[in-house]
XYZ file of C-alpha atoms in Angstrom:
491
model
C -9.414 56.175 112.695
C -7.759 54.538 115.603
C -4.953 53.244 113.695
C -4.355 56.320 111.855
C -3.677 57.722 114.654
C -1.716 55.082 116.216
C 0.519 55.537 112.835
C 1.019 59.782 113.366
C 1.946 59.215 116.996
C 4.850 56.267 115.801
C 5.931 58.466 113.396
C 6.200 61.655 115.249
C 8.268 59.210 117.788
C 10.404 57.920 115.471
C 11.103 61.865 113.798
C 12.168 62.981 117.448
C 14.067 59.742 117.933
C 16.127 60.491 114.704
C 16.346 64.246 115.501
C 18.165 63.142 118.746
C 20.667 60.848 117.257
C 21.654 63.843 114.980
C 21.932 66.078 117.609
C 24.198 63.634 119.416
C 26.136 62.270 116.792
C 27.230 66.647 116.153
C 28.102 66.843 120.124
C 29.828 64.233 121.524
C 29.887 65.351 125.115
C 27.054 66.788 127.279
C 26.700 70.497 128.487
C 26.042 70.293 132.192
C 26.827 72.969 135.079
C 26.269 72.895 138.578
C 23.002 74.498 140.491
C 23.553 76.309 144.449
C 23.327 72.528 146.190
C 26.658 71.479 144.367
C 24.477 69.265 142.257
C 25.328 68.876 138.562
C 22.739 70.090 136.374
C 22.629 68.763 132.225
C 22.225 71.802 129.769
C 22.618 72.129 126.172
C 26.173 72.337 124.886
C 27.245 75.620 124.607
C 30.017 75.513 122.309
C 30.753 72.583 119.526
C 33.336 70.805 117.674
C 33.730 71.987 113.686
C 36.986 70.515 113.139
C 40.225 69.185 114.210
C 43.165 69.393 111.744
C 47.148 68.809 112.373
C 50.073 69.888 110.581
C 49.997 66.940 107.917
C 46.616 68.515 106.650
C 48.744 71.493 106.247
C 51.231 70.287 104.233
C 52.890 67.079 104.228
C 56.468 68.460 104.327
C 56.359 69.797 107.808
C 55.796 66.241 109.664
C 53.985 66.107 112.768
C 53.879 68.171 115.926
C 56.001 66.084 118.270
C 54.617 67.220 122.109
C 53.314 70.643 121.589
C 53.367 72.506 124.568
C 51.783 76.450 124.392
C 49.394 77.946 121.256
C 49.125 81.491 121.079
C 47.167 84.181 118.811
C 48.538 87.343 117.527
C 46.012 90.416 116.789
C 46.019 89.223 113.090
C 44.291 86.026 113.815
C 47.856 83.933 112.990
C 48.132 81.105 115.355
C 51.412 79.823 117.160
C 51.925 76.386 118.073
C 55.448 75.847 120.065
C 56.437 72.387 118.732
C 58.872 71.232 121.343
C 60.355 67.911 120.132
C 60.912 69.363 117.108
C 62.507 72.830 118.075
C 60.179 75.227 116.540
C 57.578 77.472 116.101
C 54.733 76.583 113.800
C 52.657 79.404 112.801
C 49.310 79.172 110.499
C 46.309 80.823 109.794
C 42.549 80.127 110.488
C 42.339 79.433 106.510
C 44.688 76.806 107.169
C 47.915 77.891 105.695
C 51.453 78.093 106.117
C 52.450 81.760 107.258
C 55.786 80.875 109.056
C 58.170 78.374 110.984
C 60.293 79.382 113.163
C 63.504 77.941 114.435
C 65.925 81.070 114.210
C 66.480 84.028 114.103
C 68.645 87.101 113.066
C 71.226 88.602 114.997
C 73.111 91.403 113.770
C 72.156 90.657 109.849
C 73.364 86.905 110.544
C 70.510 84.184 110.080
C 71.110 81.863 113.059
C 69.795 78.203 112.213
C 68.425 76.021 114.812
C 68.363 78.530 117.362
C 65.710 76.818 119.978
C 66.801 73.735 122.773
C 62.882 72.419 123.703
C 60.768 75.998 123.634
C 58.444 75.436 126.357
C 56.461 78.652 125.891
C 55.475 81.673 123.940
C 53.689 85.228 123.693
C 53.340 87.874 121.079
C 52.650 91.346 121.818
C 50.046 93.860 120.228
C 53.263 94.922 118.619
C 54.275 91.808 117.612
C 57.419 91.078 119.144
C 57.472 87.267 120.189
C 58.674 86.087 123.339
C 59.819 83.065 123.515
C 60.975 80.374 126.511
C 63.681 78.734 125.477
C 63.443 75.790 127.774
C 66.793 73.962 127.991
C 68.630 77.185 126.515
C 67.449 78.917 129.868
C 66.954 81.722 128.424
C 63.945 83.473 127.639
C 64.261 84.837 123.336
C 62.386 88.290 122.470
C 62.297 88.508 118.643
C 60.687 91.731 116.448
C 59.044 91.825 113.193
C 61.175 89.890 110.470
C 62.019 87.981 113.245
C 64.972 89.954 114.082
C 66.772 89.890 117.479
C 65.927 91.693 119.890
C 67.504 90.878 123.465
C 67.669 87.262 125.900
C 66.587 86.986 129.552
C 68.543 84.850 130.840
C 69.261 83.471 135.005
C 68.928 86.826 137.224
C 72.083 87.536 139.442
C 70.470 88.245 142.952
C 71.091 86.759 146.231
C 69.317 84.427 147.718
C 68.895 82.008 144.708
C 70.145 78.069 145.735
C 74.085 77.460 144.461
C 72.480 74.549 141.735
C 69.439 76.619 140.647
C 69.122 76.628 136.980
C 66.434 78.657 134.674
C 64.686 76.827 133.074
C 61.607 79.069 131.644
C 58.202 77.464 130.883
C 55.493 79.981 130.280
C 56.317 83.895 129.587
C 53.783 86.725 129.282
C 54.002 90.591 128.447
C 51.811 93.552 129.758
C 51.557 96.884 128.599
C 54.001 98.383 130.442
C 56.847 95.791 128.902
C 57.453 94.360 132.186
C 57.626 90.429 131.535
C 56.433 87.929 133.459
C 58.296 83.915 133.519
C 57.278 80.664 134.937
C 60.205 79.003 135.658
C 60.186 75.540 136.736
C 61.031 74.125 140.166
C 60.513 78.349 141.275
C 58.380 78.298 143.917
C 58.418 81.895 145.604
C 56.159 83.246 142.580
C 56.609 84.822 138.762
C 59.907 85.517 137.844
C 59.442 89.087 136.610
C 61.650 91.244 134.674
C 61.623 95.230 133.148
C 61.488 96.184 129.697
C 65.474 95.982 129.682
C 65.630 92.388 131.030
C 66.780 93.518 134.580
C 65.028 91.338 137.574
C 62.654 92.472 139.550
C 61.011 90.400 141.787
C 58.902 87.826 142.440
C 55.151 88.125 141.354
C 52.336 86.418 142.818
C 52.277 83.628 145.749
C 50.511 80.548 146.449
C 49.309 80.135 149.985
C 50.085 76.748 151.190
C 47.748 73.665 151.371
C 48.181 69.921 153.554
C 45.797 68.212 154.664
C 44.572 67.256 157.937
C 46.291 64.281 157.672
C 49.626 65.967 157.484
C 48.665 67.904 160.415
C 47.888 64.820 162.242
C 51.055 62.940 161.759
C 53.338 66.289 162.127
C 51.200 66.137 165.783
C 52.585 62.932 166.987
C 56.381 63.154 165.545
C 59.083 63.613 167.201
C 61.483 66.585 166.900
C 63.806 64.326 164.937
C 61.140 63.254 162.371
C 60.221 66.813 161.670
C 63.397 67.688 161.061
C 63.794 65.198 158.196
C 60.560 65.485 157.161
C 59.761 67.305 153.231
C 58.646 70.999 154.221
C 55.146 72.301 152.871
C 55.948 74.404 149.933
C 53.127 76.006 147.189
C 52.656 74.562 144.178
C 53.988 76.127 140.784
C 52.243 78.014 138.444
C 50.903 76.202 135.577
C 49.944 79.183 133.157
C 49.222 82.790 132.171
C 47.328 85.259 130.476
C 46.238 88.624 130.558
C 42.765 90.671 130.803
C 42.022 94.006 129.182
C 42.451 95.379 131.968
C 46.443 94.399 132.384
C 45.095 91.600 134.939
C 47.206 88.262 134.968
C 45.421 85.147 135.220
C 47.131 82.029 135.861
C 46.479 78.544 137.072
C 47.797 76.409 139.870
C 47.292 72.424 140.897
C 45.481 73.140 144.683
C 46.150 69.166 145.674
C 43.377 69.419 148.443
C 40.354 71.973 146.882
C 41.178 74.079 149.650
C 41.579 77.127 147.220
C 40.844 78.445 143.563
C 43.068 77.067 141.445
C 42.769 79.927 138.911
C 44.298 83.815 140.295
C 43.663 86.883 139.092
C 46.503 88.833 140.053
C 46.820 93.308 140.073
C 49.799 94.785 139.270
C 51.268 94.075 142.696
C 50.581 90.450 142.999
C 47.475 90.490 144.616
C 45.095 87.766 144.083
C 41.942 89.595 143.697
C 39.296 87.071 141.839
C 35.802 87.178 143.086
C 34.047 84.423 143.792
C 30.836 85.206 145.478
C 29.908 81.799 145.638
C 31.844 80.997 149.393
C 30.540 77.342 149.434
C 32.385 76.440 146.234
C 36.001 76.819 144.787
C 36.670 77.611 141.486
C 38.046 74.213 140.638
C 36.164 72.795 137.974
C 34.207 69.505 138.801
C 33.263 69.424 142.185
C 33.587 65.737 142.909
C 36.194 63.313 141.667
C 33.196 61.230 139.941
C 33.018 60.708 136.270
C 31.354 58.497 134.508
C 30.989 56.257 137.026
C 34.886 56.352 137.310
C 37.416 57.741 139.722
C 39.370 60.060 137.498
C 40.481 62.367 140.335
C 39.640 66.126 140.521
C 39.731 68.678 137.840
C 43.480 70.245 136.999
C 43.483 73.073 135.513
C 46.962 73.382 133.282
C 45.287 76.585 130.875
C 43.515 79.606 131.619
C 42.696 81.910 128.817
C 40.906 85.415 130.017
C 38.030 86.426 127.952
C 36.289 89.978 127.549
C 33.398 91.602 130.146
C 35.789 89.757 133.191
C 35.001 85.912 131.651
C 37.259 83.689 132.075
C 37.950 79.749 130.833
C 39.748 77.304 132.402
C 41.443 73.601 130.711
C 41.211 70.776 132.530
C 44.740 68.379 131.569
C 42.676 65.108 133.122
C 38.942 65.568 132.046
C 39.688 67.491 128.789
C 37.049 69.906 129.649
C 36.684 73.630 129.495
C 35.222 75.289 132.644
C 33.643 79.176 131.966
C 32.790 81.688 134.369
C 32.280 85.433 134.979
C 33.821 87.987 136.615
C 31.433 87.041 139.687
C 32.990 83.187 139.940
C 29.705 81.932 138.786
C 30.077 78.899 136.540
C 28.738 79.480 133.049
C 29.009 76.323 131.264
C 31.275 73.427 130.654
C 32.114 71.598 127.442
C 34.755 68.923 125.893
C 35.926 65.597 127.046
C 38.456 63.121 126.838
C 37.926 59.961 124.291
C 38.475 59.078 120.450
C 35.269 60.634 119.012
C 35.868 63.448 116.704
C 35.750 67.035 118.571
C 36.903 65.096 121.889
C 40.429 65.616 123.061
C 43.505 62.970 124.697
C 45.923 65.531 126.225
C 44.872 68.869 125.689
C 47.906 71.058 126.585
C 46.600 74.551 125.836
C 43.807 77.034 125.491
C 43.163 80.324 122.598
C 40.550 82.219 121.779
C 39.902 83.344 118.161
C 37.187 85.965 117.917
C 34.263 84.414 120.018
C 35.841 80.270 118.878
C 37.821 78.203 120.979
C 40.535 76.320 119.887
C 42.318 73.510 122.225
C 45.821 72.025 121.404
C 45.646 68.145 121.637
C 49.223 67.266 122.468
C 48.236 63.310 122.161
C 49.984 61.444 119.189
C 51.144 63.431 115.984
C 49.288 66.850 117.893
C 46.074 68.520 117.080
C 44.470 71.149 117.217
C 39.944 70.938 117.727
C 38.288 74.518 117.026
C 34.921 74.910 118.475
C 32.199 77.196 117.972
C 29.331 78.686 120.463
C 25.929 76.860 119.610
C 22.949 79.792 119.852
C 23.021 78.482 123.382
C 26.612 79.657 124.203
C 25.779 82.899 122.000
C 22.818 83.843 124.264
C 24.931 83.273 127.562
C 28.115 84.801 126.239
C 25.736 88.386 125.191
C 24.127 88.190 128.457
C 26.837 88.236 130.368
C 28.869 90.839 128.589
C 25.593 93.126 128.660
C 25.414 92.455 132.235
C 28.900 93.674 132.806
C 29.053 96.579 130.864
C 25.474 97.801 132.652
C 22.765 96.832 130.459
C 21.240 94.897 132.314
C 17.572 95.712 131.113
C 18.698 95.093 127.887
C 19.707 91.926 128.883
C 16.141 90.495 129.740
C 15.565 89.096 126.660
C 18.329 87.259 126.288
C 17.465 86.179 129.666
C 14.563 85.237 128.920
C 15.637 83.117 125.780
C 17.817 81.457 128.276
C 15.301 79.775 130.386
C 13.262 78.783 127.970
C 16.092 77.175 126.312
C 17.272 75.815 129.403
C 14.785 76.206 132.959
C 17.483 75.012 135.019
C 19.948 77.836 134.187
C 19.577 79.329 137.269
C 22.135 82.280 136.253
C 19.364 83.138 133.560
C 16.873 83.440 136.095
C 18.990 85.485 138.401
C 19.566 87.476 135.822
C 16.172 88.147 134.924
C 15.259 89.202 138.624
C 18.250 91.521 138.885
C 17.006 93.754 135.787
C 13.593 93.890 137.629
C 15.012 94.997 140.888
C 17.300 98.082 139.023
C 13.786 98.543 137.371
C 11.966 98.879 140.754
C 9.825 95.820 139.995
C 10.826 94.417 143.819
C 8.185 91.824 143.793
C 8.024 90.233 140.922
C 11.679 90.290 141.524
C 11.807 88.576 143.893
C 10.256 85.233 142.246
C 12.986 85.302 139.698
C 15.603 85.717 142.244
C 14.391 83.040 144.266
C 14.371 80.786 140.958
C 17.916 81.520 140.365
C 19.257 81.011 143.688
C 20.479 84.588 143.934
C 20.471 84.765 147.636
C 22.351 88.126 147.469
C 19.800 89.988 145.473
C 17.101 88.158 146.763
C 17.874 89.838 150.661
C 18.424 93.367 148.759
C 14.687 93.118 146.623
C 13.069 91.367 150.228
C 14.109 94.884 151.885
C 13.268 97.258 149.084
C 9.467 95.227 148.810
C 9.349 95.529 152.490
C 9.324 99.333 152.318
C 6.925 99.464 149.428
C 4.545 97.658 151.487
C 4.900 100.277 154.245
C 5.046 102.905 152.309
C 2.238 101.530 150.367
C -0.504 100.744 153.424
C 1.314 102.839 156.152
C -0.498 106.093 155.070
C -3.643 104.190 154.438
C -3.358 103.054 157.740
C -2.455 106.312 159.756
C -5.197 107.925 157.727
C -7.412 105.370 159.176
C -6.665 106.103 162.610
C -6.673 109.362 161.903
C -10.212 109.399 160.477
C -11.587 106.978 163.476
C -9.807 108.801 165.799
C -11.935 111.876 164.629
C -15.006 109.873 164.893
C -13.949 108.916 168.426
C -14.070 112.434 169.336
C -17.224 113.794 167.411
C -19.038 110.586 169.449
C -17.681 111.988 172.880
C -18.612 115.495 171.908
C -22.202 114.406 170.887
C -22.771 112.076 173.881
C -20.912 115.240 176.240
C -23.603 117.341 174.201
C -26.319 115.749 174.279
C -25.925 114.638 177.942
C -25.697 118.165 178.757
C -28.732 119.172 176.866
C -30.646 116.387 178.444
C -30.087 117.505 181.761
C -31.192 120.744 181.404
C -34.612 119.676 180.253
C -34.847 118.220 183.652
């Protein structure tokens, strides 16, 4: 009977054992977050790798992507892939087909061949018209459907632009209103932006400034002279752009010292209004340089792609990783990785979403591009969340609730379970969950609320104690005052 037995448990081993391997050999990287300490916290993967295909799996005639630099979707699910060695414009579709390449255009019924000098960026509009930057043509090229020309943006004539300065567009975006945004390299007062005409505007967006204490040090105990000659402090350029549903811009900047977030949400007048209620931590991806053992230096975000119900993801250039969070700054989940197993990436240039997928251009070698799909895990968060933000919360729970047991030390999941008991009125049981998930916020506002149930629970059962010994008090005086008196009379 005994050995039975010892030959169940050996097998059930070995079934989990190869039920493991399978799981790892389908993700090649581990999910992990971060918990309220700062601590990094494993969790299952919430998105995975499906495949990774290039242009010579498209057909064999088109070569190889030669340093691709931006991928864009259009509202018909084509995808854009600016191919800057080779001076064009790849476009395909999820099945995998050739819709389009573009490396002209037509101006005034004239097809003009090999149109583009190193496009740097692109963006396509909900009526497709496609912007592109024409890099070392400084202009920026605005094309309509049949890829006819439209108009160029080219360098602004203002004042107060330097005698040498060239424009030399990387990254260009378009709201609703037609005004067009530009990152322009070696521009560091903001965004280039421009009307629906072409005509300069402004400058959108800043970067606040960040040294070290170092610098501070050493500008301390200069002289006047060395000061002088010294390199001044100036921000950092933007690296990216995209917008929200809401007409939002969201872009990325390298923050050298993790002083700041290195994504911004900016409103239509610059402003960068992203909330993070987490104070104690930046929204910089990794919050130590570690990795594997390995300094690999911290987290740059290059990509930022916004997402519906205020999520947002993030591409980090050095780790290869994709960093998620809502519209509160709260870190969702984090997935990819740099390395030569399938799904992992080399140089991962750029970020799109396609539907509720991911797909990540891999500028390394002859250019890929890895499309990843949310595992039930990613699914449940990715629901949740968007409940959340549109107001269901109650509805929600379950998902919740899926959540932890999926995962216990998702502590968003049990915050988020607590806050639909506290809008249901349940302030005490709330108040476990809350404490679970770290939500120190909530936690203070269901504390309070509990508080006054208990008062207003016991406080009338108290005053109609008094109230009821307090009579007693009285009818006691009255008898003894009674019977004293009665007493005294029989004397």
């Amino acid at each position: 009977m005994n050995s039975v037995l010892k030959r169940l448990i050996l097998l059930s081993l070995a079934c989990v054992f190869l039920m493991t391997t399978t799981a790892w050999a389908d993700t090649p990287f581990q999910g992990y977050t971060y918990n309220f300490w700062g601590w990094l916290v494993p969790s299952p993967a919430a998105y995975i790798p499906v495949r990774s295909f290039g242009l010579h799996d498209i057909c064999e005639t088109l070569g190889d992507l030669s340093d691709p630099t931006d991928m864009r979707v259009d509202n018909e699910g084509n995808i854009y892939i600016v191919d800057w060695g080779n001076n064009r414009i790849v476009v395909i579709d999820i099945e995998l087909n050739l819709v389009r390449v573009i490396d002209g255009y037509y101006r005034d019924g004239v097809w003009v061949e090999n149109a583009f000098n190193r496009p740097h960026g692109i963006f396509i509009t909900d009526d497709m018209h496609i912007y592109i930057a024409d890099n070392l043509n400084h202009r920026v090229v605005v094309l309509g459907k049949g890829l006819n020309f439209i108009r160029e943006i080219t360098a602004p004539q203002v004042e107060g632009l330097a005698d040498d300065f060239v424009f030399l567009p990387q990254y260009v975006l378009v709201d609703r209103g037609g005004r067009t945004f530009v990152i322009v390299q070696r521009v560091f007062e903001g965004i280039m932006s421009f009307n629906a005409q072409g005509e300069f505007l402004g400058y959108f967006g800043t970067i606040d400034v960040a040294f070290s204490p170092i610098d501070l040090v050493w500008r301390f105990i200069m002289t006047e002279e060395q000061r002088a000659v010294q390199t001044r402090f100036i921000p950092r350029e933007f690296q990216s752009m995209d917008i929200d549903e809401y007409g939002f811009v969201f872009t990325t900047h390298v923050e050298t010292w993790h002083l700041n977030n290195q994504v911004m949400r900016l409103n239509p007048r610059g402003e960068d209004v992203l909330v993070n209620f987490n104070a104690n931590v930046v929204i910089n991806g990794d919050q130590g340089w570690r990795e594997a053992g390995a300094m690999a230096g911290p987290s740059v975000f290059t990509d930022v792609i916004a997402r519906p119900h205020g999520m947002y993801s993030a591409l980090c250039s050095n780790r290869g990783r994709v960093y998620t969070y809502d519209s509160e700054g709260n870190l969702l989940y984090v997935f990819g990785g740099t390395g030569s197993l399938q799904g992992m990436t080399r140089r991962p240039v750029s970020i799109e979403m396609l539907g509720d997928d991911i797909l990540l251009l891999d500028a390394q070698g002859r250019g890929r591009i890895i499309h990843y799909q949310p595992t039930e895990y990613g699914r449940l968060i990715n629901t949740a969340i968007a409940m959340r933000y549109d107001g269901f919360e109650r509805y929600a729970t379950a998902y919740w609730r899926e959540l932890v047991r999926l995962d216990e030390n998702f502590a968003l999941a049990w915050a988020g379970i607590g806050r639909s008991l506290l809008s249901a009125g349940d302030n005490y049981n709330a108040m476990y969950y809350l404490q679970r998930g770290m939500d120190v916020r909530h936690f203070s506002v269901a504390f309070q609320r509990n508080r006054l149930d208990v008062m207003q629970g016991t406080l009338p059962n108290i005053l109609t104690s008094g109230m009821v010994l307090f009579g007693l008090y009285i009818s006691f005086k009255v008898y003894r005052r009674i019977k004293g008196k009665g007493a005294s009379e029989d004397e």
